[in-house]
Short mmCIF file of C-alpha atoms and ligand atoms in Angstrom, two decimals:
data_model
loop_
_atom_site.label_atom_id
_atom_site.label_comp_id
_atom_site.label_asym_id
_atom_site.label_seq_id
_atom_site.Cartn_x
_atom_site.Cartn_y
_atom_site.Cartn_z
CA MET P 106 56.47 -10.55 17.68
CA PRO P 107 53.30 -10.89 15.72
CA THR P 108 51.27 -8.08 15.20
CA PHE P 109 47.86 -7.91 15.79
CA PRO P 110 45.07 -5.86 14.49
CA ALA P 111 43.59 -3.47 16.65
CA VAL P 112 40.55 -4.78 17.85
CA GLN P 113 37.04 -2.78 16.23
CA PRO P 114 34.63 -1.73 18.87
CA GLU P 115 31.64 -4.12 18.07
CA PRO P 116 28.27 -1.68 16.36
CA ALA P 117 25.69 -1.05 18.57
CA LEU P 118 22.90 -3.34 16.53
CA ASP P 119 20.47 -3.13 20.03
CA GLN P 120 20.60 0.65 20.08
CA PRO P 121 19.80 2.29 16.94
CA HIS P 122 20.54 6.31 16.57
CA ILE P 123 17.30 8.41 17.87
CA PRO P 124 17.69 11.85 16.45
CA SER P 125 17.36 14.56 18.97
CA ILE P 126 14.31 16.92 18.84
CA SER P 127 14.72 20.49 19.62
CA GLU P 128 12.39 21.57 22.93
CA ASN P 129 9.94 23.74 20.41
CA THR P 130 9.40 20.69 17.86
CA ALA P 131 8.37 18.64 21.31
CA ARG P 132 5.91 21.57 22.63
CA ASP P 133 4.39 22.27 18.22
CA ALA P 134 4.38 18.05 18.93
CA LEU P 135 2.20 18.19 22.41
CA LEU P 136 0.10 21.34 21.54
CA LEU P 137 -0.72 19.14 18.39
CA PHE P 138 -1.77 16.48 20.44
CA VAL P 139 -3.97 19.16 22.81
CA LYS P 140 -5.88 20.15 19.80
CA SER P 141 -6.63 16.45 18.79
CA LYS P 142 -8.31 16.09 21.58
CA CYS P 143 -11.68 18.29 22.60
CA CYS P 144 -11.22 18.62 26.32
CA TYR P 145 -7.41 19.30 26.76
CA SER P 146 -6.88 22.44 27.85
CA SER P 147 -3.56 23.92 26.16
CA ALA P 148 -2.19 25.82 28.96
CA PRO P 149 0.21 23.31 30.42
CA ALA P 150 1.62 22.58 26.86
CA LYS P 151 2.08 26.40 26.22
CA ASP P 152 3.04 28.32 29.56
CA GLY P 153 4.82 24.45 31.44
CA VAL P 154 8.30 24.37 31.38
CA ILE P 155 10.20 21.54 30.00
CA THR P 156 12.85 20.24 32.44
CA ASN P 157 13.89 16.48 30.79
CA MET P 158 13.55 15.20 27.28
CA GLU P 159 14.13 11.81 26.79
CA ALA P 160 13.86 9.89 23.53
CA PHE P 161 12.20 6.03 23.00
CA ASN P 162 11.71 3.98 20.25
CA THR P 163 8.61 4.65 18.88
CA TYR P 164 7.21 1.98 15.92
CA ARG P 165 3.84 2.82 13.15
CA TYR P 166 2.93 -0.38 12.09
CA ARG P 167 -0.06 -1.57 9.43
CA LEU P 168 -2.18 -4.42 9.33
CA GLU P 169 -3.12 -5.20 6.03
CA THR P 170 -5.60 -8.55 5.10
CA PHE P 171 -6.56 -9.96 1.93
CA THR P 172 -10.43 -11.35 2.55
CA GLU P 173 -12.64 -13.44 0.14
CA SER P 174 -15.95 -13.91 0.65
CA ARG P 175 -18.48 -15.42 -0.81
CA SER P 176 -22.07 -15.42 -1.24
CA THR P 177 -25.82 -16.24 -3.46
CA GLU P 178 -29.28 -15.51 -3.40
CA TRP P 179 -31.75 -15.65 -6.44
CA SER P 180 -31.85 -13.39 -9.07
CA HIS P 181 -33.46 -13.15 -13.03
CA GLU P 182 -33.14 -11.28 -16.23
CA PRO P 183 -35.19 -11.35 -19.34
CA TYR P 184 -34.76 -15.07 -20.95
CA THR P 185 -33.23 -14.03 -24.35
CA GLY P 186 -31.95 -18.37 -25.24
CA GLN P 187 -29.19 -18.77 -22.41
CA THR P 188 -29.07 -22.03 -20.88
CA VAL P 189 -31.61 -23.62 -18.66
CA ASP P 190 -29.85 -26.37 -17.15
CA ALA P 191 -31.77 -26.54 -13.65
CA TYR P 192 -31.89 -30.34 -11.97
CA ALA P 193 -29.42 -31.81 -14.48
CA GLN P 194 -26.78 -31.94 -11.87
CA GLN P 195 -26.47 -31.08 -7.91
CA PRO P 196 -25.52 -27.78 -8.07
CA PRO P 197 -21.74 -27.25 -6.60
CA GLY P 198 -21.02 -25.62 -3.38
CA PRO P 199 -20.18 -21.34 -3.73
CA TRP P 200 -16.41 -22.68 -2.39
CA ASP P 201 -16.39 -25.51 -5.46
CA ILE P 202 -17.19 -22.78 -8.23
CA PRO P 203 -13.71 -21.47 -9.73
CA ALA P 204 -13.30 -17.60 -9.37
CA LYS P 205 -10.69 -15.28 -11.14
CA THR P 206 -7.70 -14.87 -10.15
CA PRO P 207 -8.11 -11.70 -7.63
CA GLN P 208 -5.00 -8.87 -7.86
CA PHE P 209 -3.29 -9.15 -4.54
CA PHE P 210 -4.81 -5.94 -1.95
CA LEU P 211 -7.85 -4.84 -4.04
CA ASP P 212 -10.78 -4.54 -3.46
CA ASP P 213 -12.91 -6.28 -5.90
CA LYS P 214 -16.23 -7.89 -7.00
CA GLN P 215 -17.79 -10.44 -9.24
CA PHE P 216 -20.80 -11.90 -10.70
CA ILE P 217 -20.84 -15.52 -11.21
CA LYS P 218 -24.03 -17.39 -12.63
CA VAL P 219 -24.24 -21.20 -10.33
CA PRO P 220 -24.00 -23.87 -12.72
CA TYR P 221 -27.49 -25.97 -12.96
CA THR P 222 -29.40 -23.44 -11.10
CA SER P 223 -31.35 -21.69 -14.12
CA SER P 224 -34.71 -22.42 -14.92
CA VAL P 225 -37.60 -20.01 -17.11
CA LYS P 226 -40.07 -19.17 -15.49
CA PRO P 227 -43.44 -16.30 -17.01
CA CYS P 228 -42.54 -12.28 -15.83
CA HIS P 229 -44.10 -12.41 -12.46
CA ASN P 230 -44.28 -8.07 -12.98
CA CYS P 231 -46.45 -8.66 -16.17
CA LEU P 232 -47.80 -11.99 -15.51
CA GLY P 233 -46.31 -13.33 -18.62
CA ILE P 234 -47.26 -10.31 -21.28
CA GLY P 235 -44.17 -8.02 -21.55
CA ARG P 236 -46.30 -5.02 -20.49
CA LYS P 237 -47.66 -3.27 -17.65
CA PRO P 238 -51.16 -0.95 -18.36
CA CYS P 239 -49.69 2.94 -18.30
CA LYS P 240 -50.25 3.88 -15.10
CA ASP P 241 -50.80 7.73 -16.21
CA CYS P 242 -53.28 7.75 -18.66
CA ALA P 243 -54.93 4.27 -17.10
CA GLY P 244 -54.64 1.96 -19.63
CA ALA P 245 -56.64 4.13 -21.56
CA GLY P 246 -54.18 6.02 -23.90
CA ASN P 247 -56.48 9.00 -24.10
CA VAL P 248 -53.42 10.98 -22.98
CA SER P 249 -51.71 13.23 -25.31
CA ILE P 250 -49.23 11.68 -27.18
CA LEU P 251 -46.60 14.83 -25.55
CA HIS P 252 -47.85 14.01 -22.06
CA GLY P 253 -48.31 10.67 -22.01
CA SER P 254 -45.43 8.57 -21.65
CA CYS P 255 -47.07 5.00 -23.37
CA HIS P 256 -47.07 7.48 -26.48
CA GLY P 257 -51.16 6.82 -26.85
CA GLN P 258 -50.82 2.98 -26.52
CA GLY P 259 -52.46 2.65 -23.01
CA SER P 260 -49.51 -0.09 -22.18
CA ARG P 261 -45.62 0.48 -21.27
CA GLN P 262 -43.39 -2.19 -22.25
CA CYS P 263 -42.42 -4.27 -18.82
CA ASP P 264 -38.99 -3.51 -17.43
CA VAL P 265 -38.26 -6.52 -15.32
CA CYS P 266 -38.30 -8.53 -18.35
CA LYS P 267 -38.17 -5.69 -20.48
CA GLY P 268 -41.15 -7.53 -22.79
CA LYS P 269 -40.02 -10.93 -23.37
CA GLN P 270 -42.87 -12.24 -20.87
CA GLN P 271 -39.87 -15.40 -19.68
CA LEU P 272 -37.43 -14.28 -17.28
CA LEU P 273 -34.51 -17.05 -16.23
CA VAL P 274 -33.78 -17.84 -12.94
CA TYR P 275 -30.72 -18.44 -11.51
CA ILE P 276 -28.58 -18.62 -8.02
CA LYS P 277 -26.37 -15.75 -7.99
CA LEU P 278 -23.22 -15.98 -6.71
CA THR P 279 -21.21 -12.77 -5.09
CA VAL P 280 -17.37 -13.47 -4.60
CA LYS P 281 -16.16 -10.54 -2.85
CA TRP P 282 -12.46 -9.18 -2.10
CA CYS P 283 -11.67 -6.85 0.19
CA ILE P 284 -8.42 -5.21 1.94
CA LEU P 285 -9.26 -4.73 6.48
CA MET P 286 -6.53 -2.20 7.78
CA LYS P 287 -5.70 -1.73 11.10
CA ASN P 288 -3.02 0.58 12.03
CA TYR P 289 -0.67 0.05 15.76
CA LEU P 290 1.86 2.15 17.31
CA ALA P 291 3.95 0.58 19.59
CA SER P 292 6.58 1.74 21.54
CA LEU P 293 9.08 1.55 24.62
CA ALA P 294 7.83 4.26 26.44
CA ASN P 295 4.47 2.28 26.73
CA ALA P 296 7.25 -0.19 27.90
CA ILE P 297 8.20 1.45 30.13
CA VAL P 298 5.30 3.31 31.57
CA SER P 299 2.78 0.85 32.14
ZN1 LIG B 489 -50.67 6.11 -20.91
ZN1 LIG B 490 -42.57 -8.77 -17.07
#
């Protein structure tokens, strides 16, 4: 007579093992929960009698989204002979400009001068002079060198054009990478209660 191997019991795939917890652990967890709510009384958690404990599957999961955003604004810097290319060609749109490849899931920022937007104009702060009258001596240069900020010259270097008299004006593209994070709690208990 042929022999057959004994039938193995099917492993319970849909019911993962849930470790049971002691009554003290449950009470501690309940007290901790009550403490996190400003107006909950701790008396029922402390003095209440636990009559029954049931185990439920609970899943905690986090959703992370990695996004790239782009914005443009007018910007300027002292003109020191940079390329001037405004109107040479139609400027590309913000999403047509190649940016560096981001390191995924790391916050980062990159600034790019938009091509074909750079032009030169006199500094608006010093009206193209490169210097501003000293505020401390009202331009007289008569405040002592120790205390005067202009060293007796009556004027100071313009801090917008850094004394270059002209500015390179261009459209600055800001590329920003950031992570959005959301935490979720899903449990079988919710499904049963609701
Ligand atoms: Zn001064
Ligand atoms: Zn200036």
